[in-house]
Amino acid sequence: MVKDMNINVKYFASIRDLIGKDSEIFDLNDGADVSDLWDLIIADRNKPAKLLIAVNHEYVGKKHKLKDGDEVAFFPPVTGG
Amino acid sequence: MQTKNLEDFTLSDKDLLKYNRHILLPEIDIEGQKLLMSKHVVLIGLGGLGSPIAYYLASSGIGNITIIDKDIVDQTNLQRQILYNGDDIGKRKVDIAFERMRDINQDIDINRISEDLNDITDNKYFIDSDLIIDATDNFKTRNNINKLSLIHKKPLVMGAAIKMEGQISIFRNDKKNAPCYNCLYNDLGDDDLSCSDYGVLSTLTGIVGSIQANESIKVLLDIGEKLESKLLMIDAKNLSFKKIKINKDPNCKVCSKKIL
């Protein structure tokens, strides 16, 4: 089956440690949203309790629909100090 | 923000020398320095983030600074909380911070409140302020600071740090249609990580606190491009920085409903 969308994924801070790399490229079917992408990435790894997402440098929710060429960044919340 | 009559603020010969390196900057000049002297900033949290912020607010000549922290200095603070030294263990943080800030600048007013933010009932310091800085260490308090800042319509400069990662943002809670803290971190709940459980790199708190102080001065003077409605993420381990835009959440439980 032909994949329609080329998505550039970036991992930041502790999410980068969890995945073990700072970026990778995914091919996804048309209509996929951020949570579809995240499920594919996280697979059988331990899910972080909380996750923040930016698409093309803009903060979005998990149900944000992706389009070809999007850059998706995953990063953790920080509340300590 | 409140506008005070700048005619009431004069620079003495000593002030002209003390603030010379500010006055030399065309973005600040004498008028900008008077503006800083006319401002009131509330700093909540005198830990790793609050330490450099307290120093820079005082040395920069912010005319009125309210410091809030209920804690006592302990041995585990000294690795990063540069306001304190070994002789301060067992003393109230607000008292030591007051002394250090006073040592740097005798010409500013400093109000100290040694109470948990969540227990403060007198809101006069918030009502009178021009800007609030969140340098605390947990989600519950941050959430309350966000609500206070919305109620009193004050800009909020938030900073956070844990392990080797930090985040900074400015929430223009004094303006309509700007995102608030809860638009970003809605329903994060109580399962947040704390530095006492996970650790934090000493220098990271200095970097985050210094950027908070930097952005606070810029908001007070309205200069340059600021972190307003943006989130700056810092990965100190890989020295990587990323800035993203935050939009107002039309369904935000805090700023979009008529709870205020």
Tab-separated table of C-alpha atoms in Angstrom:
chain	number	residue	atom	x	y	z
A	1	MET	CA	0.000	0.000	0.000
A	2	VAL	CA	1.343	3.410	-0.959
A	3	LYS	CA	1.970	5.769	1.925
A	4	ASP	CA	0.903	9.325	1.197
A	5	MET	CA	2.555	11.481	3.808
A	6	ASN	CA	6.190	12.093	4.667
A	7	ILE	CA	6.473	13.242	8.302
A	8	ASN	CA	9.655	14.576	9.894
A	9	VAL	CA	9.653	13.689	13.601
A	10	LYS	CA	11.830	15.345	16.266
A	11	TYR	CA	12.320	14.159	19.854
A	12	PHE	CA	13.274	16.612	22.564
A	13	ALA	CA	14.892	16.311	26.029
A	14	SER	CA	13.744	13.186	27.966
A	15	ILE	CA	11.618	12.009	25.010
A	16	ARG	CA	14.855	11.954	22.980
A	17	ASP	CA	16.400	9.757	25.707
A	18	LEU	CA	13.358	7.462	25.656
A	19	ILE	CA	13.407	6.963	21.872
A	20	GLY	CA	17.197	6.940	21.659
A	21	LYS	CA	17.527	9.378	18.751
A	22	ASP	CA	16.779	13.027	18.051
A	23	SER	CA	14.814	12.648	14.813
A	24	GLU	CA	13.477	10.251	12.200
A	25	ILE	CA	11.171	10.239	9.192
A	26	PHE	CA	7.886	8.343	8.993
A	27	ASP	CA	5.624	7.543	6.038
A	28	LEU	CA	1.953	7.634	7.003
A	29	ASN	CA	-1.359	7.152	5.263
A	30	ASP	CA	-3.520	10.146	4.445
A	31	GLY	CA	-5.808	11.103	7.315
A	32	ALA	CA	-3.448	10.036	10.107
A	33	ASP	CA	-3.335	12.225	13.200
A	34	VAL	CA	-0.655	12.795	15.846
A	35	SER	CA	-1.881	9.963	18.079
A	36	ASP	CA	-1.616	7.493	15.163
A	37	LEU	CA	1.973	8.603	14.674
A	38	TRP	CA	2.745	8.390	18.403
A	39	ASP	CA	1.296	4.860	18.658
A	40	LEU	CA	3.593	3.825	15.835
A	41	ILE	CA	6.622	5.414	17.525
A	42	ILE	CA	6.027	4.247	21.060
A	43	ALA	CA	5.041	0.676	20.019
A	44	ASP	CA	5.900	-1.513	23.017
A	45	ARG	CA	8.084	1.030	24.827
A	46	ASN	CA	7.000	2.412	28.220
A	47	LYS	CA	4.769	5.395	27.533
A	48	PRO	CA	5.714	8.628	29.308
A	49	ALA	CA	2.934	9.789	31.658
A	50	LYS	CA	2.549	13.129	29.898
A	51	LEU	CA	3.512	14.320	26.461
A	52	LEU	CA	3.416	17.645	24.659
A	53	ILE	CA	3.300	17.999	20.880
A	54	ALA	CA	4.157	20.695	18.353
A	55	VAL	CA	3.447	20.523	14.621
A	56	ASN	CA	5.432	22.948	12.475
A	57	HIS	CA	6.574	24.780	15.660
A	58	GLU	CA	3.027	25.258	16.915
A	59	TYR	CA	1.548	23.564	20.008
A	60	VAL	CA	-1.247	21.090	19.125
A	61	GLY	CA	-3.380	18.329	20.667
A	62	LYS	CA	-3.139	14.593	19.980
A	63	LYS	CA	-6.035	14.624	17.517
A	64	HIS	CA	-4.330	17.131	15.218
A	65	LYS	CA	-4.516	15.838	11.604
A	66	LEU	CA	-1.196	15.563	9.848
A	67	LYS	CA	-0.324	16.526	6.298
A	68	ASP	CA	2.553	15.695	3.985
A	69	GLY	CA	5.783	17.479	4.937
A	70	ASP	CA	4.776	18.272	8.539
A	71	GLU	CA	7.432	18.478	11.232
A	72	VAL	CA	6.182	16.921	14.468
A	73	ALA	CA	8.056	17.492	17.757
A	74	PHE	CA	7.433	15.451	20.911
A	75	PHE	CA	8.572	16.847	24.254
A	76	PRO	CA	7.875	16.396	27.982
A	77	PRO	CA	6.134	18.870	30.294
A	78	VAL	CA	8.404	20.496	32.909
A	79	THR	CA	6.949	21.734	36.209
A	80	GLY	CA	9.839	21.448	38.672
A	81	GLY	CA	12.220	24.164	39.739
B	1	MET	CA	0.128	47.372	33.202
B	2	GLN	CA	-0.128	50.399	35.441
B	3	THR	CA	1.312	53.661	34.272
B	4	LYS	CA	2.999	55.696	36.938
B	5	ASN	CA	4.125	59.259	36.513
B	6	LEU	CA	7.781	58.988	35.516
B	7	GLU	CA	8.315	62.605	36.592
B	8	ASP	CA	8.223	61.270	40.153
B	9	PHE	CA	11.344	59.211	39.506
B	10	THR	CA	14.642	61.031	39.332
B	11	LEU	CA	18.116	59.629	38.852
B	12	SER	CA	20.749	60.866	41.302
B	13	ASP	CA	24.416	61.132	40.303
B	14	LYS	CA	24.928	57.782	42.028
B	15	ASP	CA	22.043	56.260	40.043
B	16	LEU	CA	23.514	57.565	36.781
B	17	LEU	CA	26.714	55.655	37.571
B	18	LYS	CA	25.021	52.605	39.031
B	19	TYR	CA	22.777	52.135	36.000
B	20	ASN	CA	25.302	53.510	33.474
B	21	ARG	CA	25.518	50.293	31.446
B	22	HIS	CA	21.718	50.197	31.131
B	23	ILE	CA	21.511	53.880	30.245
B	24	LEU	CA	24.065	53.376	27.477
B	25	LEU	CA	21.694	50.962	25.755
B	26	PRO	CA	19.440	52.858	23.333
B	27	GLU	CA	16.651	50.376	24.186
B	28	ILE	CA	16.718	51.491	27.836
B	29	ASP	CA	18.323	54.946	28.197
B	30	ILE	CA	17.382	57.211	31.131
B	31	GLU	CA	13.654	56.946	30.465
B	32	GLY	CA	13.803	53.133	30.461
B	33	GLN	CA	15.749	53.078	33.705
B	34	LYS	CA	13.170	55.373	35.312
B	35	LEU	CA	10.489	53.040	34.006
B	36	LEU	CA	12.203	50.062	35.706
B	37	MET	CA	12.423	52.086	38.931
B	38	SER	CA	8.670	52.723	38.729
B	39	LYS	CA	7.763	49.019	38.404
B	40	HIS	CA	6.591	46.459	40.943
B	41	VAL	CA	7.388	42.796	40.304
B	42	VAL	CA	6.130	39.854	42.376
B	43	LEU	CA	8.604	36.953	42.454
B	44	ILE	CA	7.173	33.683	43.734
B	45	GLY	CA	9.778	31.049	44.619
B	46	LEU	CA	13.298	31.695	45.917
B	47	GLY	CA	14.924	28.415	44.938
B	48	GLY	CA	17.139	27.497	41.994
B	49	LEU	CA	15.170	29.655	39.525
B	50	GLY	CA	14.337	32.449	41.950
B	51	SER	CA	17.967	32.952	43.062
B	52	PRO	CA	19.324	34.518	39.851
B	53	ILE	CA	15.986	36.272	39.269
B	54	ALA	CA	16.145	37.952	42.706
B	55	TYR	CA	19.715	39.103	42.075
B	56	TYR	CA	18.969	40.507	38.615
B	57	LEU	CA	15.717	42.237	39.568
B	58	ALA	CA	17.543	43.988	42.417
B	59	SER	CA	20.676	44.908	40.478
B	60	SER	CA	18.611	46.105	37.487
B	61	GLY	CA	16.857	48.635	39.709
B	62	ILE	CA	13.281	47.330	39.658
B	63	GLY	CA	11.846	49.824	42.157
B	64	ASN	CA	9.582	47.515	44.113
B	65	ILE	CA	9.998	43.755	44.456
B	66	THR	CA	7.779	41.394	46.449
B	67	ILE	CA	9.396	38.045	47.253
B	68	ILE	CA	7.284	35.075	48.345
B	69	ASP	CA	8.595	31.755	49.689
B	70	LYS	CA	7.704	29.826	52.842
B	71	ASP	CA	10.802	27.627	52.909
B	72	ILE	CA	13.819	27.434	55.190
B	73	VAL	CA	17.313	27.061	53.700
B	74	ASP	CA	18.642	23.498	53.887
B	75	GLN	CA	21.829	21.720	52.853
B	76	THR	CA	20.346	20.288	49.632
B	77	ASN	CA	19.579	23.825	48.360
B	78	LEU	CA	23.187	25.006	48.177
B	79	GLN	CA	24.117	23.064	44.998
B	80	ARG	CA	22.055	25.499	42.880
B	81	GLN	CA	20.289	28.124	45.017
B	82	ILE	CA	22.999	30.767	44.783
B	83	LEU	CA	21.256	33.222	47.122
B	84	TYR	CA	22.332	31.115	50.102
B	85	ASN	CA	25.503	29.868	51.751
B	86	GLY	CA	26.289	27.353	54.473
B	87	ASP	CA	25.708	29.868	57.278
B	88	ASP	CA	22.112	30.395	56.128
B	89	ILE	CA	20.926	26.836	56.812
B	90	GLY	CA	17.873	26.885	59.062
B	91	LYS	CA	16.988	30.496	58.245
B	92	ARG	CA	13.972	31.745	56.288
B	93	LYS	CA	14.681	32.105	52.569
B	94	VAL	CA	12.852	35.444	52.324
B	95	ASP	CA	15.089	36.946	55.033
B	96	ILE	CA	18.352	35.867	53.395
B	97	ALA	CA	17.118	36.873	49.940
B	98	PHE	CA	16.110	40.261	51.367
B	99	GLU	CA	19.639	40.773	52.772
B	100	ARG	CA	21.394	39.728	49.540
B	101	MET	CA	19.154	41.945	47.399
B	102	ARG	CA	19.599	44.821	49.835
B	103	ASP	CA	23.402	44.346	49.683
B	104	ILE	CA	23.238	44.835	45.906
B	105	ASN	CA	20.795	47.731	45.850
B	106	GLN	CA	19.851	49.926	48.822
B	107	ASP	CA	17.545	52.110	46.728
B	108	ILE	CA	14.730	49.652	46.044
B	109	ASP	CA	11.755	48.524	48.118
B	110	ILE	CA	11.583	44.822	48.932
B	111	ASN	CA	8.509	43.221	50.526
B	112	ARG	CA	8.955	39.735	51.943
B	113	ILE	CA	6.208	37.177	52.508
B	114	SER	CA	7.203	33.898	54.167
B	115	GLU	CA	3.986	32.056	53.385
B	116	ASP	CA	2.786	29.340	51.072
B	117	LEU	CA	1.294	31.085	48.050
B	118	ASN	CA	-1.827	28.972	48.445
B	119	ASP	CA	-2.375	30.420	51.957
B	120	ILE	CA	-2.052	34.101	51.043
B	121	THR	CA	-5.385	35.858	51.438
B	122	ASP	CA	-4.277	39.484	51.103
B	123	ASN	CA	-3.989	40.183	47.388
B	124	LYS	CA	-2.711	43.748	47.671
B	125	TYR	CA	0.743	42.861	46.331
B	126	PHE	CA	-0.759	41.252	43.237
B	127	ILE	CA	-3.218	44.098	42.652
B	128	ASP	CA	-0.402	46.651	42.853
B	129	SER	CA	2.052	44.680	40.680
B	130	ASP	CA	3.093	45.142	37.050
B	131	LEU	CA	4.313	41.587	36.475
B	132	ILE	CA	4.336	38.201	38.226
B	133	ILE	CA	7.206	35.704	37.987
B	134	ASP	CA	6.552	32.018	38.639
B	135	ALA	CA	9.766	30.418	39.901
B	136	THR	CA	8.053	27.675	41.924
B	137	ASP	CA	8.455	23.919	41.699
B	138	ASN	CA	5.081	22.215	41.382
B	139	PHE	CA	2.009	22.128	39.157
B	140	LYS	CA	-0.563	22.961	41.851
B	141	THR	CA	1.145	26.209	42.836
B	142	ARG	CA	1.804	27.105	39.191
B	143	ASN	CA	-1.872	26.595	38.430
B	144	ASN	CA	-2.816	28.927	41.315
B	145	ILE	CA	-0.337	31.573	40.174
B	146	ASN	CA	-1.873	31.400	36.696
B	147	LYS	CA	-5.357	31.979	38.156
B	148	LEU	CA	-4.118	34.894	40.307
B	149	SER	CA	-2.441	36.438	37.292
B	150	LEU	CA	-5.684	36.105	35.271
B	151	ILE	CA	-7.840	37.542	38.068
B	152	HIS	CA	-5.572	40.577	38.477
B	153	LYS	CA	-4.770	40.806	34.739
B	154	LYS	CA	-0.989	40.736	35.112
B	155	PRO	CA	1.584	39.296	32.697
B	156	LEU	CA	3.071	36.022	33.953
B	157	VAL	CA	6.660	34.903	33.298
B	158	MET	CA	6.881	31.155	33.962
B	159	GLY	CA	10.045	29.075	34.216
B	160	ALA	CA	10.545	25.420	35.112
B	161	ALA	CA	13.456	23.006	35.305
B	162	ILE	CA	14.014	19.342	36.056
B	163	LYS	CA	16.874	16.933	35.409
B	164	MET	CA	18.574	18.548	32.421
B	165	GLU	CA	15.525	20.101	30.764
B	166	GLY	CA	13.855	23.456	31.203
B	167	GLN	CA	10.916	25.462	29.862
B	168	ILE	CA	10.106	29.173	29.860
B	169	SER	CA	7.031	31.043	28.666
B	170	ILE	CA	5.266	34.382	29.033
B	171	PHE	CA	1.496	34.268	29.451
B	172	ARG	CA	-0.068	37.656	28.714
B	173	ASN	CA	-2.892	37.169	31.185
B	174	ASP	CA	-3.349	40.942	31.116
B	175	LYS	CA	-4.488	40.703	27.493
B	176	LYS	CA	-7.503	39.123	25.827
B	177	ASN	CA	-7.029	36.226	23.425
B	178	ALA	CA	-3.614	35.249	24.776
B	179	PRO	CA	-3.091	31.654	25.967
B	180	CYS	CA	-2.740	31.027	29.717
B	181	TYR	CA	-0.662	28.407	31.572
B	182	ASN	CA	-3.607	26.007	31.560
B	183	CYS	CA	-3.983	26.245	27.747
B	184	LEU	CA	-0.536	24.615	27.633
B	185	TYR	CA	-0.589	22.290	30.631
B	186	ASN	CA	-4.283	21.496	31.056
B	187	ASP	CA	-5.051	18.681	33.460
B	188	LEU	CA	-1.447	17.795	34.084
B	189	GLY	CA	-2.579	16.765	37.551
B	190	ASP	CA	-0.406	15.908	40.515
B	191	ASP	CA	1.825	13.342	38.881
B	192	ASP	CA	4.456	15.932	38.026
B	193	LEU	CA	8.117	15.194	38.558
B	194	SER	CA	9.968	16.984	41.338
B	195	CYS	CA	13.647	17.881	41.559
B	196	SER	CA	13.816	16.232	44.990
B	197	ASP	CA	12.925	12.920	43.339
B	198	TYR	CA	14.658	13.236	39.976
B	199	GLY	CA	17.423	15.797	40.489
B	200	VAL	CA	18.291	18.921	38.537
B	201	LEU	CA	21.508	20.252	37.019
B	202	SER	CA	22.734	23.291	38.992
B	203	THR	CA	23.522	25.455	35.976
B	204	LEU	CA	20.211	24.724	34.255
B	205	THR	CA	18.272	26.521	37.013
B	206	GLY	CA	20.624	29.479	36.530
B	207	ILE	CA	20.030	29.503	32.766
B	208	VAL	CA	16.231	29.280	33.081
B	209	GLY	CA	16.070	31.872	35.900
B	210	SER	CA	18.309	34.272	33.976
B	211	ILE	CA	16.102	33.999	30.886
B	212	GLN	CA	13.025	34.656	33.075
B	213	ALA	CA	14.685	37.813	34.427
B	214	ASN	CA	15.690	38.810	30.889
B	215	GLU	CA	12.139	38.409	29.560
B	216	SER	CA	10.660	40.190	32.599
B	217	ILE	CA	12.775	43.298	31.965
B	218	LYS	CA	11.766	43.215	28.282
B	219	VAL	CA	8.061	42.987	29.139
B	220	LEU	CA	8.364	45.876	31.633
B	221	LEU	CA	10.104	48.035	29.017
B	222	ASP	CA	8.234	46.580	26.028
B	223	ILE	CA	11.405	45.968	24.038
B	224	GLY	CA	12.340	43.332	21.473
B	225	GLU	CA	10.726	40.052	20.516
B	226	LYS	CA	9.574	38.302	23.671
B	227	LEU	CA	8.516	34.786	24.645
B	228	GLU	CA	4.881	35.932	24.737
B	229	SER	CA	2.555	33.061	23.820
B	230	LYS	CA	5.607	30.971	23.015
B	231	LEU	CA	7.334	28.157	24.858
B	232	LEU	CA	11.117	27.939	24.915
B	233	MET	CA	12.391	24.443	25.612
B	234	ILE	CA	15.962	23.896	26.724
B	235	ASP	CA	17.723	20.540	26.610
B	236	ALA	CA	20.868	21.283	28.647
B	237	LYS	CA	22.288	17.795	28.106
B	238	ASN	CA	22.539	18.308	24.349
B	239	LEU	CA	22.521	22.126	24.537
B	240	SER	CA	19.547	22.252	22.216
B	241	PHE	CA	16.892	24.995	22.216
B	242	LYS	CA	13.452	24.890	20.615
B	243	LYS	CA	10.771	27.567	20.509
B	244	ILE	CA	7.125	26.852	19.692
B	245	LYS	CA	4.004	28.958	19.432
B	246	ILE	CA	1.116	28.422	21.897
B	247	ASN	CA	-2.455	29.317	20.938
B	248	LYS	CA	-5.330	30.096	23.266
B	249	ASP	CA	-7.387	26.960	23.860
B	250	PRO	CA	-11.029	27.935	23.202
B	251	ASN	CA	-12.050	25.143	25.617
B	252	CYS	CA	-9.564	26.050	28.373
B	253	LYS	CA	-11.190	25.381	31.748
B	254	VAL	CA	-9.352	28.313	33.334
B	255	CYS	CA	-9.242	31.249	30.909
B	256	SER	CA	-12.113	30.573	28.514
B	257	LYS	CA	-14.947	30.054	30.969
B	258	LYS	CA	-16.501	32.733	33.088
B	259	ILE	CA	-14.926	31.508	36.306
B	260	LEU	CA	-13.099	34.759	36.907
